[in-house]
Amino acid sequence: MALTEFVFKVHSRCDLACDHCYVYEHADQSWRRRPVRMTPEVLRAAAGRVAEHAGAHNLPAVSVILHGGEPLLLGPSRMRELLTELRRVVSPVTRLHVGMQTNGVLLSERFADLLAEFDVRVGVSLDGDRTANDLHRRFRNGASSHDRVLTGLALLRRPRYRGLYSGLLCTVDVRADPVRVYEALLDQEPPRIDFLLPHATWEHPPWRPEGDGTPYAGWLSAVHDRWVADGRPVPIRLFDSLLSTARSGPSGTEWLGLDPVDLVVVETDGEWEQADSLKVAYDGAPATGMTVFTHSADEVAATPELARRRSGLAGLGVTCRACPVVAQCGGGLFAHRYGDGHFANPSVYCADLKELIVHVNETEKAPPATSAGPDVTLPASDREPSASDLFGAAVAPAGDPDVVRRLVETQTAIVRGLLRGVADSLPRGGPEADAWDLLAELDHAVPEAVNRVVTHPYVRSWAVECLAGTGTGAWHGPGYLGAVAVAAAVASGTPARLTVPVRAGRAHLPTLGTVLLPGAGDGTAEVRVTPDSLLVTAADTTVVVRPGTVGSAPGWQPTRVMAVDDRTVLLEDGDPHRACHRLPASERLGDADAARWTAAFDAAWRVAADEVPGYAGELRVGLRAVVPLRLTGAGVSEASTARQAFGGVAATETDPSSLAVLLVHEFQHNKMNAFLDIYDLVDAANPVKIVVGWRPDPRPAEAVLHGIYAHAAVAAVWRVRADRGVEGAYPVHRRYHDWTADAVVALEKADVLTPNGARLLRQVADSLVGGPS
């Protein structure tokens, strides 16, 4: 069993005196005998063990979480030494994700700059509003820590540091108002919220108000219901885990489900330990008797204690194995099962967990999983992205499909949020609200079908335009939500009856095609979805459409599909929202033109796979649609990427060799747009313009960064061609290389990038290669 997450206790003391802390206030008191700080010798040995383990198991990535005590007590100088050594030892072997959990009191600009430099994701502990937070999280003299924490969070919300912010960790206290706590956390604009139950065992059970057997279920249910009513504005790990496990998916946390444990702790003195939460059971409960100086991570992973925590359903007691919600609950946190000298009990929160699970399942219409299924591990692509793992791989000359998978996930979440924004503006009881209700139902029952539609590039471009109110006509308003819902119903095989907009006698259904309704003009049409057809009626005209058939039919222009290997890409010449590209799109292609386009695309795909397989792999993961463009008067090949259409590329018809370059070039712009959705890379307050080689007019800094990122990839393609002796390839490679290198220097001199932007720019520069080998 490979371990993928290592918690380094870099400082064993804390500047707060929280009375619910498992490190200091519970059964295990080993902190008293440990060094205050992790020494350089311990760090070097621990980092070496991580690198050794990653290399032995060929792990694509590992996570190291800096913990305490309070890790910021190290101070900036020692923290820099630690991060430098950690990356020096581990990064040559595997991708290193570094995180930190802090109380936030000591966060400062100096610390934030340092953490940004080393791409450290920061989670902050906050128990809600001042009243809730002050119940436990105070200084030793009793003073409140609330204002100091909010100051640190305000720093993380600045554009310059927003990329560091990974979320908030809140320990539940049922004496606090649940909705006020939720609202206070939401006010801090976290990327994610974790709610934790206070640590307790059967020997020392949690506090409960008299007469209430499940107060924690009630508290969390109130938060859940408000969260759902708000449209799920932020991921909440507890609720997301329950929804995932209800569908037999991974939980992504040791608190729930039956995922195998892949985490170990390294204490300040170099001792290997199990999860910190075990400190609530008894003195010495997390101990392994091993150190980083004497034992490898493989030896720790093989201990009976960790082996049991990887045994899934078989590792639970009889009561848990017989429980109908065990696949979601998983027995609860291992430490919370302790009592009478063993861990074979149900969780001390058993009744609360069961009631909460039933409530969430009923509210979300998600039946509990009936089988625990095989043990699964949360893949790295489901973890929070960090600047290091995305940027470091994204600029590699070979390309990295895993990076694009992460970006696809992020983009899907963004589109879902935009759709929620459209839905929030709808009047109750109208046809658009019916469409939203159907989408919500389908998302619970067959989310993969909804994803198939919402990841279409031009669904996002419509949603952005709709929310901005910049479009005109039926296709650009909220009524188009009906067309999105129809497409999702068809993808899932779900019968439905909905209203869709019609413009100039056409009703467009994203990913499917366009229905022709002569005489309908502008208005609406009723669509009835049956298992094998669509019945579309408007102005006394009914058109019967069979979406699965290939080729046009009377009244029906299906979206053409270009199949390459095991992937399909849409040849999008009908979607009205493809006009978001800055160049003129072709009208509906004739069959002969479409066949020629498809053949050119197939050949271009194979050229890219042969010359730059890494970039071709990225296209395989992220490219959803190609929009044919009309040739302009200049008669030269052109291409375009739209800011709000991730996964879409527009291009003129050209030869396969040129089309391969255009696809790689434009998809780099796709990726950069996606990065800009996640990270602040350019200081927007500095409107400097920069002269570059590929354009006659000075360009804004963000456009220059875009161009650098795309042209570096084009240079890589022509470098391969030059190496292979293709005639004329070397001068083209040299031109793109020099354009890119010169622009890098100019952008660095302008000093307008954030720390993440500067790091990305430097990595692009480092990836450039000079000439054929």
Coordinates of C-alpha atoms in Angstrom, one line a residue, residues 235-715:
P235 CA -17.9 23.0 -1.6
I236 CA -18.5 21.6 1.9
R237 CA -16.5 18.4 2.2
L238 CA -18.8 16.6 4.6
F239 CA -21.9 17.0 2.4
D240 CA -20.0 16.4 -0.8
S241 CA -18.6 13.2 0.7
L242 CA -22.1 12.0 1.7
L243 CA -23.4 12.6 -1.9
S244 CA -20.4 10.8 -3.4
T245 CA -20.6 7.8 -1.1
A246 CA -24.4 7.6 -1.8
R247 CA -23.4 6.8 -5.4
S248 CA -20.8 4.3 -4.3
G249 CA -18.1 6.9 -5.0
P250 CA -15.1 7.8 -2.8
S251 CA -15.5 9.8 0.3
G252 CA -12.2 11.7 0.0
T253 CA -11.9 11.9 3.8
E254 CA -11.1 9.6 6.7
W255 CA -14.2 10.9 8.6
L256 CA -16.7 9.0 6.4
G257 CA -16.9 6.1 4.0
L258 CA -14.6 3.2 3.5
D259 CA -11.6 4.7 1.6
P260 CA -8.3 3.2 2.6
V261 CA -6.1 5.3 4.8
D262 CA -3.1 6.7 3.0
L263 CA -1.8 9.2 5.6
V264 CA 0.9 9.2 8.2
V265 CA 2.4 11.8 10.6
V266 CA 6.0 12.7 11.2
E267 CA 6.5 14.4 14.6
T268 CA 9.1 17.0 15.4
D269 CA 11.5 14.4 16.8
G270 CA 11.2 12.2 13.6
E271 CA 8.8 9.6 15.1
W272 CA 6.3 8.1 12.6
E273 CA 2.7 8.2 13.9
Q274 CA -0.7 7.4 12.8
A275 CA -3.4 10.1 12.3
D276 CA -3.3 12.8 15.0
S277 CA -7.0 12.2 15.9
L278 CA -6.0 9.0 17.7
K279 CA -4.5 11.2 20.5
V280 CA -8.1 11.4 21.9
A281 CA -8.2 7.6 22.6
Y282 CA -5.3 7.0 25.1
D283 CA -1.8 8.1 25.7
G284 CA 0.4 6.6 23.0
A285 CA -2.5 5.6 20.8
P286 CA -1.0 7.0 17.5
A287 CA 2.6 5.7 18.2
T288 CA 4.2 3.2 15.8
G289 CA 7.6 2.8 17.6
M290 CA 9.3 3.8 14.4
T291 CA 11.3 6.9 13.3
V292 CA 12.4 8.4 10.0
F293 CA 16.0 7.5 10.9
T294 CA 15.3 3.8 11.4
H295 CA 12.3 2.8 9.3
S296 CA 11.0 3.5 5.8
A297 CA 7.5 4.7 4.9
D298 CA 6.9 1.2 3.5
E299 CA 7.5 -0.3 6.9
V300 CA 5.1 2.1 8.5
A301 CA 2.4 1.3 5.9
A302 CA 2.8 -2.4 6.7
T303 CA 2.1 -2.1 10.4
P304 CA -1.0 -4.0 11.6
E305 CA -2.6 -0.7 12.8
L306 CA -2.5 0.9 9.3
A307 CA -3.3 -2.4 7.6
R308 CA -6.6 -2.6 9.6
R309 CA -7.5 0.9 8.6
R310 CA -7.2 -0.2 5.0
S311 CA -9.4 -3.2 5.4
G312 CA -12.6 -1.5 4.6
L313 CA -15.9 -3.1 5.7
A314 CA -14.0 -6.1 7.1
G315 CA -12.3 -3.9 9.6
L316 CA -15.5 -2.7 11.2
G317 CA -17.4 -4.2 14.1
V318 CA -20.5 -6.4 13.7
T319 CA -22.9 -3.5 14.4
C320 CA -21.4 -1.4 11.7
R321 CA -21.2 -4.1 9.1
A322 CA -24.9 -4.8 9.5
C323 CA -25.9 -1.1 9.2
P324 CA -27.8 0.0 6.1
V325 CA -25.8 3.3 5.8
V326 CA -22.3 1.8 6.4
A327 CA -21.1 2.5 2.9
Q328 CA -21.6 6.2 3.6
C329 CA -20.7 6.4 7.2
G330 CA -17.9 3.8 7.1
G331 CA -18.1 3.6 10.9
G332 CA -17.2 7.2 11.3
L333 CA -13.7 8.5 12.3
F334 CA -11.6 5.6 13.6
A335 CA -10.6 7.5 16.8
H336 CA -14.3 8.1 17.7
R337 CA -14.9 4.3 17.9
Y338 CA -12.6 3.8 20.9
G339 CA -14.1 2.4 24.1
D340 CA -13.5 -0.5 26.5
G341 CA -9.9 -0.8 25.2
H342 CA -10.7 -1.4 21.5
F343 CA -11.9 0.3 18.3
A344 CA -14.5 -2.3 17.3
N345 CA -17.3 -0.1 18.4
P346 CA -19.5 2.1 16.2
S347 CA -18.7 5.8 16.3
V348 CA -19.6 7.6 19.5
Y349 CA -21.5 9.8 17.0
C350 CA -23.3 6.8 15.5
A351 CA -26.9 8.1 16.0
D352 CA -26.0 11.6 14.7
L353 CA -24.3 10.2 11.6
K354 CA -27.2 7.9 10.8
E355 CA -29.8 10.7 11.2
L356 CA -27.7 13.2 9.1
I357 CA -27.1 10.6 6.3
V358 CA -30.9 9.9 6.1
H359 CA -31.7 13.6 6.1
V360 CA -29.2 14.4 3.3
N361 CA -30.2 11.4 1.2
E362 CA -33.9 12.4 1.5
T363 CA -33.2 16.0 0.8
E364 CA -30.9 15.3 -2.1
K365 CA -33.1 12.4 -3.4
A366 CA -30.0 10.2 -3.3
P367 CA -30.6 6.7 -2.0
P368 CA -27.9 5.4 0.3
A369 CA -25.4 3.0 -1.3
T370 CA -26.5 -0.6 -0.7
S371 CA -23.0 -2.0 -1.0
A372 CA -19.7 -0.9 0.3
G373 CA -18.0 -2.0 -2.9
P374 CA -14.3 -2.3 -3.3
D375 CA -11.9 0.0 -1.5
V376 CA -11.0 3.0 -3.6
T377 CA -8.5 5.8 -3.2
L378 CA -9.4 9.4 -4.0
P379 CA -7.4 10.1 -7.2
A380 CA -5.0 13.0 -7.2
S381 CA -7.1 14.7 -9.8
D382 CA -9.9 15.1 -7.2
R383 CA -7.6 17.0 -4.8
E384 CA -7.5 20.8 -4.7
P385 CA -5.2 22.2 -7.4
S386 CA -2.1 24.1 -6.3
A387 CA 0.0 26.4 -8.3
S388 CA 2.9 24.0 -8.2
D389 CA 1.3 20.9 -9.5
L390 CA -0.7 22.7 -12.2
F391 CA 2.0 25.1 -13.3
G392 CA 4.9 22.8 -13.0
A393 CA 3.4 20.2 -15.3
A394 CA 1.5 22.5 -17.6
V395 CA 4.5 24.1 -19.1
A396 CA 6.5 20.9 -19.7
P397 CA 7.4 20.5 -23.4
A398 CA 5.7 17.1 -23.4
G399 CA 2.4 18.4 -22.1
D400 CA 0.4 16.8 -19.3
P401 CA -3.1 15.4 -19.7
D402 CA -3.6 15.1 -15.9
V403 CA -3.3 18.9 -15.7
V404 CA -6.1 19.2 -18.2
R405 CA -8.3 16.8 -16.3
R406 CA -8.0 19.0 -13.3
L407 CA -8.9 22.1 -15.4
V408 CA -11.9 20.3 -16.9
E409 CA -13.1 19.6 -13.3
T410 CA -12.7 23.2 -12.3
Q411 CA -14.4 24.4 -15.5
T412 CA -17.3 22.1 -14.9
A413 CA -17.8 23.5 -11.5
I414 CA -17.7 27.0 -12.8
V415 CA -20.4 26.3 -15.5
R416 CA -22.6 24.7 -12.8
G417 CA -22.2 27.9 -10.7
L418 CA -23.2 30.0 -13.8
L419 CA -26.3 27.9 -14.4
R420 CA -27.2 28.3 -10.8
G421 CA -26.9 32.0 -11.2
V422 CA -29.3 31.9 -14.2
A423 CA -31.7 29.8 -12.2
D424 CA -31.6 32.2 -9.3
S425 CA -33.0 34.9 -11.6
L426 CA -36.0 32.9 -12.8
P427 CA -39.6 33.6 -11.8
R428 CA -41.3 30.8 -10.0
G429 CA -43.5 28.4 -11.9
G430 CA -42.4 29.4 -15.4
P431 CA -41.1 27.0 -18.2
E432 CA -37.5 28.1 -17.4
A433 CA -38.0 27.0 -13.7
D434 CA -39.3 23.7 -15.0
A435 CA -36.2 23.2 -17.0
W436 CA -34.0 24.0 -14.0
D437 CA -36.0 21.5 -11.8
L438 CA -35.4 18.8 -14.4
L439 CA -31.7 19.6 -14.6
A440 CA -31.4 19.4 -10.8
E441 CA -33.2 16.0 -10.8
L442 CA -31.0 14.6 -13.6
D443 CA -27.9 15.8 -11.8
H444 CA -28.8 13.7 -8.8
A445 CA -29.8 10.6 -10.8
V446 CA -27.4 10.7 -13.8
P447 CA -24.8 13.4 -13.2
E448 CA -22.6 12.1 -16.0
A449 CA -25.4 13.0 -18.5
V450 CA -25.6 16.5 -17.2
N451 CA -21.9 16.9 -17.3
R452 CA -21.9 15.8 -21.0
V453 CA -24.0 18.8 -21.8
V454 CA -22.7 21.5 -19.4
T455 CA -19.1 20.9 -20.5
H456 CA -20.0 21.9 -24.0
P457 CA -18.0 25.1 -24.5
Y458 CA -20.9 27.2 -25.8
V459 CA -23.2 26.4 -22.8
R460 CA -20.8 28.5 -20.7
S461 CA -20.6 31.3 -23.2
W462 CA -24.4 31.5 -23.2
A463 CA -24.6 31.5 -19.4
V464 CA -22.1 34.3 -19.1
E465 CA -23.9 36.3 -21.8
C466 CA -27.3 35.6 -20.2
L467 CA -26.1 36.8 -16.7
A468 CA -24.5 39.9 -18.2
G469 CA -27.6 40.7 -20.2
T470 CA -25.5 41.5 -23.2
G471 CA -27.2 39.2 -25.8
T472 CA -30.4 39.8 -27.7
G473 CA -33.0 37.4 -28.9
A474 CA -34.6 34.2 -27.5
W475 CA -31.4 32.1 -27.7
H476 CA -29.5 34.5 -25.4
G477 CA -32.0 34.7 -22.5
P478 CA -32.8 32.3 -19.7
G479 CA -35.3 30.4 -21.9
Y480 CA -32.2 28.6 -23.5
L481 CA -32.0 26.7 -20.2
G482 CA -34.8 24.6 -21.6
A483 CA -32.6 23.6 -24.5
V484 CA -29.8 22.7 -22.1
A485 CA -32.3 20.5 -20.1
V486 CA -33.6 18.8 -23.2
A487 CA -30.1 17.9 -24.2
A488 CA -29.4 16.4 -20.7
A489 CA -32.7 14.5 -20.8
V490 CA -31.7 13.0 -24.2
A491 CA -28.2 12.1 -22.9
S492 CA -29.7 10.3 -19.9
G493 CA -32.7 8.7 -21.8
T494 CA -35.2 10.5 -19.5
P495 CA -38.7 11.3 -20.8
A496 CA -39.5 15.0 -20.5
R497 CA -41.7 17.8 -21.8
L498 CA -40.1 21.3 -21.9
T499 CA -40.3 24.6 -23.7
V500 CA -37.3 25.8 -25.8
P501 CA -36.7 29.2 -27.6
V502 CA -37.1 29.5 -31.3
R503 CA -35.3 32.1 -33.4
A504 CA -36.0 32.6 -37.1
G505 CA -37.7 29.3 -37.2
R506 CA -34.8 27.4 -35.6
A507 CA -34.6 25.7 -32.2
H508 CA -31.1 24.8 -31.2
L509 CA -30.3 22.0 -28.7
P510 CA -26.7 22.1 -27.5
T511 CA -24.5 19.1 -28.4
L512 CA -27.5 17.6 -30.4
G513 CA -28.3 19.9 -33.3
T514 CA -30.8 22.4 -34.8
V515 CA -34.5 21.7 -35.4
L516 CA -35.9 23.6 -38.4
L517 CA -39.5 24.9 -37.9
P518 CA -40.5 26.8 -41.0
G519 CA -43.0 29.6 -40.3
A520 CA -42.3 29.6 -36.5
G521 CA -40.4 32.8 -36.6
D522 CA -39.3 34.0 -33.1
G523 CA -40.9 32.4 -30.1
T524 CA -41.0 29.1 -28.4
A525 CA -41.5 25.4 -29.1
E526 CA -42.6 22.5 -27.0
V527 CA -40.3 19.5 -27.0
R528 CA -41.4 16.1 -25.9
V529 CA -38.5 13.7 -25.1
T530 CA -39.2 10.0 -25.6
P531 CA -36.8 7.1 -25.3
D532 CA -36.0 7.2 -29.0
S533 CA -37.1 10.5 -30.4
L534 CA -37.9 14.2 -29.9
L535 CA -41.3 15.7 -30.9
V536 CA -40.8 19.4 -31.5
T537 CA -43.9 21.5 -32.0
A538 CA -44.3 25.2 -32.8
A539 CA -46.8 27.2 -34.9
D540 CA -48.8 24.1 -35.8
T541 CA -45.7 22.4 -37.1
T542 CA -44.3 19.2 -35.5
V543 CA -40.9 17.8 -36.4
V544 CA -39.9 14.3 -35.3
V545 CA -36.2 14.0 -34.6
R546 CA -34.2 10.9 -33.8
P547 CA -31.0 12.3 -32.2
G548 CA -29.0 9.1 -32.5
T549 CA -29.2 8.9 -36.3
V550 CA -26.4 10.1 -38.4
G551 CA -26.9 12.7 -41.2
S552 CA -29.5 15.4 -41.8
A553 CA -33.2 14.7 -42.1
P554 CA -36.2 16.9 -43.0
G555 CA -36.4 19.5 -40.3
W556 CA -33.2 18.3 -38.5
Q557 CA -29.5 19.3 -38.7
P558 CA -27.6 17.2 -36.2
T559 CA -24.3 18.4 -34.8
R560 CA -21.7 16.4 -36.6
V561 CA -19.3 14.3 -34.6
M562 CA -15.6 13.7 -35.5
A563 CA -14.4 10.4 -34.0
V564 CA -10.7 9.9 -33.5
D565 CA -9.5 6.7 -31.8
D566 CA -11.7 6.4 -28.7
R567 CA -12.6 10.1 -28.5
T568 CA -15.2 12.3 -30.2
V569 CA -15.1 16.0 -31.0
L570 CA -18.0 18.0 -32.2
L571 CA -17.8 19.8 -35.6
E572 CA -19.8 22.7 -34.3
D573 CA -21.3 24.7 -37.2
G574 CA -24.8 25.2 -35.8
D575 CA -24.6 26.4 -32.2
P576 CA -25.7 30.1 -32.1
H577 CA -23.2 30.8 -29.2
R578 CA -20.2 29.9 -31.3
A579 CA -20.2 33.6 -32.3
C580 CA -18.2 34.3 -29.1
H581 CA -15.1 33.7 -31.2
R582 CA -13.7 36.9 -32.6
L583 CA -13.6 35.6 -36.2
P584 CA -16.6 34.9 -38.5
A585 CA -17.9 31.4 -38.1
S586 CA -19.0 29.4 -41.2
E587 CA -22.6 28.7 -41.7
R588 CA -23.9 25.1 -41.8
L589 CA -21.4 23.1 -43.9
G590 CA -22.5 21.0 -46.8
D591 CA -22.0 17.2 -46.5
A592 CA -18.9 17.3 -48.8
D593 CA -17.3 20.2 -46.9
A594 CA -18.0 18.5 -43.6
A595 CA -16.5 15.2 -44.8
R596 CA -13.4 17.1 -46.0
W597 CA -13.1 18.9 -42.6
T598 CA -13.5 15.7 -40.7
A599 CA -10.7 14.0 -42.8
A600 CA -8.4 17.0 -42.2
F601 CA -9.1 16.9 -38.5
D602 CA -8.4 13.2 -38.3
A603 CA -5.1 13.6 -40.1
A604 CA -4.2 16.7 -38.0
W605 CA -4.9 14.7 -34.8
R606 CA -2.6 12.0 -35.9
V607 CA 0.1 14.5 -36.8
A608 CA -0.1 16.0 -33.3
A609 CA 0.0 12.5 -31.7
D610 CA 3.1 11.6 -33.6
E611 CA 5.0 14.9 -33.1
V612 CA 3.9 16.1 -29.7
P613 CA 2.1 13.2 -28.0
G614 CA 1.8 15.0 -24.7
Y615 CA 0.0 18.0 -26.2
A616 CA -2.1 15.6 -28.2
G617 CA -3.0 13.9 -24.9
E618 CA -4.2 17.2 -23.6
L619 CA -6.4 17.7 -26.6
R620 CA -7.8 14.2 -26.1
V621 CA -8.9 15.1 -22.6
G622 CA -10.0 18.7 -23.0
L623 CA -11.1 19.5 -26.6
R624 CA -14.8 19.2 -27.0
A625 CA -15.7 21.2 -30.2
V626 CA -14.1 22.7 -33.3
V627 CA -15.9 25.6 -35.0
P628 CA -15.1 26.0 -38.7
L629 CA -14.3 29.6 -39.6
R630 CA -14.8 31.5 -42.9
L631 CA -11.7 32.5 -44.7
T632 CA -11.2 36.3 -44.5
G633 CA -10.2 38.4 -47.4
A634 CA -6.5 37.7 -46.6
G635 CA -7.0 34.0 -47.4
V636 CA -4.7 32.8 -44.7
S637 CA -5.3 30.2 -42.0
E638 CA -6.7 31.6 -38.8
A639 CA -7.8 30.3 -35.4
S640 CA -9.4 31.6 -32.3
T641 CA -10.2 30.7 -28.7
A642 CA -13.0 32.4 -26.8
R643 CA -12.5 33.5 -23.1
Q644 CA -15.7 32.0 -22.0
A645 CA -15.7 28.7 -24.1
F646 CA -13.2 26.3 -22.5
G647 CA -12.8 23.2 -24.7
G648 CA -13.7 25.0 -27.9
V649 CA -11.4 26.0 -30.8
A650 CA -12.3 27.8 -34.0
A651 CA -10.2 27.4 -37.1
T652 CA -10.2 27.8 -40.8
E653 CA -9.9 24.7 -43.0
T654 CA -6.3 24.0 -43.8
D655 CA -3.9 21.2 -44.4
P656 CA -3.3 18.6 -41.6
S657 CA 0.2 19.8 -40.7
S658 CA -1.0 23.4 -40.2
L659 CA -4.2 22.4 -38.5
A660 CA -2.2 20.3 -35.9
V661 CA -0.2 23.5 -35.0
L662 CA -3.4 25.6 -34.8
L663 CA -5.1 23.0 -32.4
V664 CA -2.1 22.9 -30.1
H665 CA -1.7 26.7 -30.2
E666 CA -5.3 27.5 -29.5
F667 CA -5.7 24.8 -26.8
Q668 CA -2.8 26.5 -24.9
H669 CA -5.0 29.6 -24.8
N670 CA -7.8 27.4 -23.5
K671 CA -5.6 26.3 -20.7
M672 CA -4.4 29.8 -19.9
N673 CA -8.0 31.0 -19.7
A674 CA -8.7 28.2 -17.3
F675 CA -5.7 29.1 -15.1
L676 CA -7.0 32.7 -15.0
D677 CA -10.3 31.4 -13.7
I678 CA -8.4 29.9 -10.7
Y679 CA -5.4 32.2 -10.1
D680 CA -4.7 35.9 -10.3
L681 CA -1.6 36.0 -12.5
V682 CA -1.5 39.6 -13.5
D683 CA -1.9 42.8 -11.4
A684 CA -5.0 44.2 -13.0
A685 CA -4.3 47.6 -11.4
N686 CA -1.3 48.1 -13.6
P687 CA -2.5 48.8 -17.2
V688 CA 1.0 48.5 -18.8
K689 CA 1.2 47.6 -22.5
I690 CA 4.1 45.7 -24.0
V691 CA 5.6 45.4 -27.5
V692 CA 5.9 41.8 -28.7
G693 CA 7.2 40.2 -31.9
W694 CA 4.0 38.6 -33.1
R695 CA 1.8 41.7 -33.1
P696 CA 2.4 45.2 -34.4
D697 CA 0.4 46.9 -31.6
P698 CA 1.4 47.0 -27.9
R699 CA -0.4 44.3 -25.9
P700 CA -1.8 44.2 -22.4
A701 CA 0.2 42.1 -19.9
E702 CA -2.4 39.4 -19.7
A703 CA -2.5 39.1 -23.5
V704 CA 1.3 38.9 -23.6
L705 CA 1.3 36.1 -21.0
H706 CA -1.3 34.3 -23.2
G707 CA 0.9 34.6 -26.2
I708 CA 4.0 33.4 -24.4
Y709 CA 2.2 30.3 -23.2
A710 CA 0.8 29.5 -26.6
H711 CA 3.9 30.3 -28.7
A712 CA 6.2 28.2 -26.4
A713 CA 4.1 25.2 -27.4
V714 CA 4.2 26.1 -31.1
A715 CA 8.0 26.4 -30.8

